[in-house]
Amino acid sequence: MNIFKWLTTFLIVIIASLGGFLYYSFNIEPYQVEVVEYVSVKDKEAEDEIKVVQFSDVHIKEDFTHENLEEAVNKINQQNPDFVVFTGDLYDNYSIYNDDENIIATLNKIESKIGKIAIWGNRDYGGGAAQHYAQIIQKAGFVLLSNQSQFFSLENNKKVLFTGLDDALLGAPDLESSKTDESVDYSILLSHEPDFINQYDTSDYNIILAGHSHGGQVHIPFIPSVNQTGLSHYSHSKKYSKGFYDLHKEGDKKNYVNSGIGTTHISARFGVVPEITLFRILI
């Protein structure tokens, strides 16, 4: 094979690979929602379990509509959850695309044995969404927490506490005003942006659930500059971008960052599959 044929073959392979990469990133991975499962043990001798499902960062827009959201809702319901929590960013840009009637109907299909809880994300304030988000989420059967706490009693008489912070970028989070002195058996803190958690004393909480980062949304192997910045570089999630992080020296307090369901900036994902997270909590 002469050099011309070799270069032609090489170029064809490169173009085909790039085309495959782009097709997969824009048309396949963004719609492959997976369920990630963790077990969190409060009491090793506990016989009771509650299931908490977290979803985050839906970013409804023209290429990710209520029909795509419904697929995620079906996967949430398959987990038979006791609680469902949404950690913010329902629409991508409300002023450009919105479909409240269908979104409310779809979110109403989420089934939870005990409660559905939501908090504010930055996109729930921006683009005119602030005038509509609370009404949408409440009509969908969620309790919307903004610097507030909500108790839930279980059948075994134990209590679970959810505290929801206001959005850190466009809202006014205040953990101190959210706290309560009432005794509980398990406490969960919800915050849309994960990096701001370090500003607070979170030692009273067993787990912290956040979102916002999309896990960087695009992760290309062997290209550190992309992976270290990605989309999360512009999302105030430089320190905590995906998965579990220890916040205290004893290692039993954890911050979990959900990779989200939707996309922003570009409608693509690569190496960061959209996720729903199931936490099996023994208390």
Short mmCIF file of C-alpha atoms in Angstrom, two decimals:
data_model
loop_
_atom_site.label_atom_id
_atom_site.label_comp_id
_atom_site.label_asym_id
_atom_site.label_seq_id
_atom_site.Cartn_x
_atom_site.Cartn_y
_atom_site.Cartn_z
CA MET A 1 0.00 0.00 0.00
CA ASN A 2 1.48 3.34 -1.02
CA ILE A 3 1.54 6.35 1.25
CA PHE A 4 -1.44 7.98 -0.48
CA LYS A 5 -3.69 4.96 0.12
CA TRP A 6 -2.48 4.69 3.70
CA LEU A 7 -3.27 8.35 4.39
CA THR A 8 -6.67 8.01 2.70
CA THR A 9 -7.54 4.99 4.83
CA PHE A 10 -6.32 6.73 7.97
CA LEU A 11 -8.41 9.81 7.18
CA ILE A 12 -11.52 7.72 6.55
CA VAL A 13 -11.05 5.95 9.90
CA ILE A 14 -10.63 9.27 11.71
CA ILE A 15 -13.72 10.80 10.09
CA ALA A 16 -15.80 7.69 10.78
CA SER A 17 -14.64 7.60 14.40
CA LEU A 18 -15.44 11.27 14.89
CA GLY A 19 -18.84 10.81 13.29
CA GLY A 20 -19.57 7.84 15.54
CA PHE A 21 -18.43 9.78 18.60
CA LEU A 22 -20.70 12.73 17.77
CA TYR A 23 -23.68 10.52 16.96
CA TYR A 24 -23.32 8.57 20.20
CA SER A 25 -22.78 11.72 22.28
CA PHE A 26 -25.82 13.57 20.94
CA ASN A 27 -28.26 10.78 20.09
CA ILE A 28 -27.60 7.80 22.36
CA GLU A 29 -25.94 8.43 25.72
CA PRO A 30 -28.12 11.44 26.75
CA TYR A 31 -31.15 9.14 26.66
CA GLN A 32 -29.69 6.09 28.44
CA VAL A 33 -30.78 6.76 32.01
CA GLU A 34 -29.35 4.23 34.45
CA VAL A 35 -30.17 3.47 38.08
CA VAL A 36 -27.22 3.67 40.48
CA GLU A 37 -27.72 1.96 43.86
CA TYR A 38 -26.03 2.48 47.24
CA VAL A 39 -26.59 1.13 50.72
CA SER A 40 -26.23 3.56 53.61
CA VAL A 41 -26.07 2.01 57.07
CA LYS A 42 -27.09 4.11 60.06
CA ASP A 43 -27.40 1.16 62.43
CA LYS A 44 -25.71 -2.15 61.60
CA GLU A 45 -28.31 -3.98 63.65
CA ALA A 46 -31.25 -2.24 61.99
CA GLU A 47 -33.94 -4.44 60.52
CA ASP A 48 -35.80 -1.71 58.69
CA GLU A 49 -34.95 -0.17 55.35
CA ILE A 50 -36.19 2.91 53.56
CA LYS A 51 -35.57 3.58 49.89
CA VAL A 52 -34.81 7.12 48.80
CA VAL A 53 -34.60 7.87 45.08
CA GLN A 54 -32.85 11.03 43.90
CA PHE A 55 -33.14 12.59 40.46
CA SER A 56 -31.74 15.93 39.41
CA ASP A 57 -31.09 18.41 36.59
CA VAL A 58 -33.79 17.40 34.13
CA HIS A 59 -33.29 20.49 31.93
CA ILE A 60 -36.47 20.18 29.91
CA LYS A 61 -36.03 21.70 26.44
CA GLU A 62 -36.96 21.06 22.81
CA ASP A 63 -34.76 17.98 22.50
CA PHE A 64 -35.60 16.63 25.97
CA THR A 65 -39.35 16.81 26.54
CA HIS A 66 -41.93 15.32 28.87
CA GLU A 67 -41.72 12.11 26.85
CA ASN A 68 -38.05 11.71 27.79
CA LEU A 69 -38.88 12.63 31.38
CA GLU A 70 -41.55 9.92 31.44
CA GLU A 71 -38.93 7.26 30.73
CA ALA A 72 -37.05 8.44 33.82
CA VAL A 73 -40.27 8.48 35.84
CA ASN A 74 -40.91 4.86 34.92
CA LYS A 75 -37.47 3.89 36.20
CA ILE A 76 -38.07 5.82 39.42
CA ASN A 77 -41.34 3.95 40.01
CA GLN A 78 -39.68 0.61 39.33
CA GLN A 79 -37.59 1.16 42.47
CA ASN A 80 -40.74 1.24 44.63
CA PRO A 81 -39.38 4.21 46.65
CA ASP A 82 -40.43 5.41 50.07
CA PHE A 83 -39.18 8.91 49.26
CA VAL A 84 -38.37 10.66 46.00
CA VAL A 85 -36.22 13.80 46.03
CA PHE A 86 -35.59 16.22 43.18
CA THR A 87 -32.51 18.40 43.63
CA GLY A 88 -33.31 21.16 41.16
CA ASP A 89 -33.12 22.46 37.56
CA LEU A 90 -36.39 21.38 36.00
CA TYR A 91 -36.20 23.45 32.79
CA ASP A 92 -33.07 24.40 30.89
CA ASN A 93 -34.35 27.86 29.94
CA TYR A 94 -38.01 28.50 30.68
CA SER A 95 -38.23 31.55 28.41
CA ILE A 96 -37.12 29.53 25.37
CA TYR A 97 -39.12 26.35 25.95
CA ASN A 98 -41.76 25.36 28.48
CA ASP A 99 -44.56 22.81 28.63
CA ASP A 100 -46.02 23.07 32.12
CA GLU A 101 -49.18 21.04 31.58
CA ASN A 102 -47.35 17.96 30.33
CA ILE A 103 -44.49 18.31 32.81
CA ILE A 104 -46.88 18.50 35.76
CA ALA A 105 -48.81 15.48 34.49
CA THR A 106 -45.60 13.49 34.05
CA LEU A 107 -44.17 14.39 37.47
CA ASN A 108 -47.52 13.47 39.02
CA LYS A 109 -46.93 9.91 37.82
CA ILE A 110 -44.03 9.53 40.24
CA GLU A 111 -45.13 7.15 42.97
CA SER A 112 -43.73 7.41 46.48
CA LYS A 113 -44.96 5.58 49.56
CA ILE A 114 -44.29 8.42 51.98
CA GLY A 115 -43.22 11.65 50.34
CA LYS A 116 -41.90 13.61 47.35
CA ILE A 117 -39.51 16.47 48.15
CA ALA A 118 -37.96 19.11 45.89
CA ILE A 119 -35.63 22.09 46.17
CA TRP A 120 -34.70 25.05 43.97
CA GLY A 121 -31.92 24.99 41.39
CA ASN A 122 -30.38 27.96 39.62
CA ARG A 123 -32.33 27.20 36.42
CA ASP A 124 -35.54 27.24 38.44
CA TYR A 125 -34.88 30.93 39.07
CA GLY A 126 -33.44 31.98 35.70
CA GLY A 127 -35.17 32.52 32.38
CA GLY A 128 -38.45 33.52 34.01
CA ALA A 129 -38.87 30.13 35.71
CA ALA A 130 -39.01 31.66 39.19
CA GLN A 131 -42.61 32.77 38.59
CA HIS A 132 -43.72 29.24 37.74
CA TYR A 133 -41.47 26.65 39.38
CA ALA A 134 -43.09 26.53 42.83
CA GLN A 135 -46.56 26.11 41.34
CA ILE A 136 -45.38 23.41 38.91
CA ILE A 137 -43.59 21.35 41.52
CA GLN A 138 -46.39 21.63 44.10
CA LYS A 139 -49.08 20.71 41.56
CA ALA A 140 -46.96 17.64 40.80
CA GLY A 141 -47.31 16.53 44.43
CA PHE A 142 -43.91 17.59 45.76
CA VAL A 143 -43.14 19.41 48.99
CA LEU A 144 -40.89 22.32 48.00
CA LEU A 145 -38.31 23.12 50.68
CA SER A 146 -36.44 26.43 50.68
CA ASN A 147 -34.39 26.81 53.87
CA GLN A 148 -36.94 24.55 55.51
CA SER A 149 -37.11 21.15 57.14
CA GLN A 150 -39.78 18.47 56.91
CA PHE A 151 -40.24 15.49 59.25
CA PHE A 152 -41.67 12.15 58.21
CA SER A 153 -42.64 9.38 60.62
CA LEU A 154 -42.10 5.77 59.60
CA GLU A 155 -44.17 2.74 60.53
CA ASN A 156 -41.50 1.72 63.05
CA ASN A 157 -41.99 5.10 64.80
CA LYS A 158 -38.60 6.36 63.66
CA LYS A 159 -38.30 9.82 62.14
CA VAL A 160 -36.60 10.97 58.95
CA LEU A 161 -35.73 14.62 58.40
CA PHE A 162 -35.28 16.35 55.05
CA THR A 163 -33.76 19.82 54.99
CA GLY A 164 -33.80 21.71 51.70
CA LEU A 165 -31.56 24.70 51.04
CA ASP A 166 -32.42 27.54 48.69
CA ASP A 167 -30.28 27.77 45.55
CA ALA A 168 -26.79 29.07 46.25
CA LEU A 169 -26.34 31.03 43.00
CA LEU A 170 -29.61 32.89 42.58
CA GLY A 171 -31.34 32.29 45.89
CA ALA A 172 -30.40 32.90 49.52
CA PRO A 173 -29.48 29.64 51.28
CA ASP A 174 -29.57 29.69 55.06
CA LEU A 175 -28.89 26.42 56.83
CA GLU A 176 -29.12 27.85 60.36
CA SER A 177 -32.73 28.94 59.90
CA SER A 178 -33.52 25.48 58.49
CA LYS A 179 -32.28 23.51 61.48
CA THR A 180 -34.42 22.05 64.21
CA ASP A 181 -33.68 20.70 67.68
CA GLU A 182 -36.15 17.85 67.41
CA SER A 183 -34.59 14.40 67.64
CA VAL A 184 -34.58 12.29 64.46
CA ASP A 185 -33.23 8.91 63.44
CA TYR A 186 -31.91 9.88 60.02
CA SER A 187 -31.34 13.29 58.46
CA ILE A 188 -30.86 14.23 54.80
CA LEU A 189 -29.69 17.62 53.55
CA LEU A 190 -30.58 18.71 50.01
CA SER A 191 -28.54 21.33 48.17
CA HIS A 192 -28.50 21.97 44.43
CA GLU A 193 -24.89 23.20 44.20
CA PRO A 194 -22.43 20.83 45.92
CA ASP A 195 -19.38 23.08 46.34
CA PHE A 196 -21.17 25.51 48.65
CA ILE A 197 -21.73 22.77 51.25
CA ASN A 198 -18.32 23.54 52.79
CA GLN A 199 -19.68 26.87 54.02
CA TYR A 200 -21.97 25.14 56.50
CA ASP A 201 -21.72 22.93 59.54
CA THR A 202 -23.32 19.76 58.21
CA SER A 203 -22.26 17.47 61.04
CA ASP A 204 -25.88 16.90 62.07
CA TYR A 205 -26.74 15.27 58.75
CA ASN A 206 -26.21 11.65 57.79
CA ILE A 207 -26.06 12.32 54.06
CA ILE A 208 -26.11 15.31 51.72
CA LEU A 209 -27.63 15.02 48.25
CA ALA A 210 -26.71 17.51 45.52
CA GLY A 211 -26.70 17.86 41.76
CA HIS A 212 -25.90 20.71 39.36
CA SER A 213 -22.62 19.41 37.95
CA HIS A 214 -23.94 16.81 35.48
CA GLY A 215 -20.75 14.96 36.40
CA GLY A 216 -19.00 17.25 33.92
CA GLN A 217 -21.38 15.92 31.22
CA VAL A 218 -18.49 15.07 28.88
CA HIS A 219 -15.60 12.88 30.01
CA ILE A 220 -13.06 11.97 27.34
CA PRO A 221 -10.46 9.38 28.41
CA PHE A 222 -6.82 10.47 28.47
CA ILE A 223 -7.63 14.16 27.95
CA PRO A 224 -7.23 15.67 31.44
CA SER A 225 -7.78 19.29 30.39
CA VAL A 226 -11.30 18.46 29.20
CA ASN A 227 -12.11 16.22 32.13
CA GLN A 228 -10.93 18.70 34.74
CA THR A 229 -12.92 21.57 33.31
CA GLY A 230 -15.68 20.10 31.18
CA LEU A 231 -19.06 21.71 31.69
CA SER A 232 -18.76 21.41 35.45
CA HIS A 233 -16.01 24.05 35.41
CA TYR A 234 -18.71 26.58 34.58
CA SER A 235 -21.19 25.05 37.01
CA HIS A 236 -19.61 25.87 40.37
CA SER A 237 -18.84 22.18 40.88
CA LYS A 238 -15.08 22.18 40.67
CA LYS A 239 -14.49 20.29 43.91
CA TYR A 240 -17.47 17.94 43.95
CA SER A 241 -18.63 16.82 40.53
CA LYS A 242 -19.84 13.22 40.70
CA GLY A 243 -20.46 10.48 43.25
CA PHE A 244 -19.60 10.32 46.96
CA TYR A 245 -17.23 12.63 48.84
CA ASP A 246 -16.14 12.56 52.48
CA LEU A 247 -16.69 15.88 54.20
CA HIS A 248 -15.39 15.02 57.66
CA LYS A 249 -12.27 13.30 58.95
CA GLU A 250 -14.24 10.46 60.47
CA GLY A 251 -15.49 9.60 57.00
CA ASP A 252 -19.09 8.84 57.97
CA LYS A 253 -20.62 12.05 56.63
CA LYS A 254 -20.96 12.06 52.90
CA ASN A 255 -21.89 14.38 50.09
CA TYR A 256 -23.39 12.66 47.06
CA VAL A 257 -23.44 14.50 43.74
CA ASN A 258 -25.94 13.16 41.24
CA SER A 259 -24.92 13.35 37.56
CA GLY A 260 -28.40 14.44 36.53
CA ILE A 261 -30.73 13.41 33.75
CA GLY A 262 -30.61 16.22 31.21
CA THR A 263 -27.99 18.33 29.45
CA THR A 264 -27.09 22.00 29.26
CA HIS A 265 -24.89 24.18 27.04
CA ILE A 266 -24.71 21.35 24.50
CA SER A 267 -27.22 18.51 24.18
CA ALA A 268 -24.57 15.83 24.52
CA ARG A 269 -23.11 13.43 27.06
CA PHE A 270 -20.07 11.23 26.78
CA GLY A 271 -18.71 9.02 29.52
CA VAL A 272 -21.24 10.43 32.00
CA VAL A 273 -24.47 8.46 31.61
CA PRO A 274 -27.56 10.21 33.04
CA GLU A 275 -28.56 8.71 36.35
CA ILE A 276 -31.24 8.12 38.93
CA THR A 277 -29.84 7.20 42.33
CA LEU A 278 -31.38 4.73 44.75
CA PHE A 279 -30.25 4.87 48.37
CA ARG A 280 -31.15 1.93 50.58
CA ILE A 281 -30.96 3.33 54.11
CA LEU A 282 -30.96 1.00 57.08
CA ILE A 283 -32.26 2.65 60.26
#
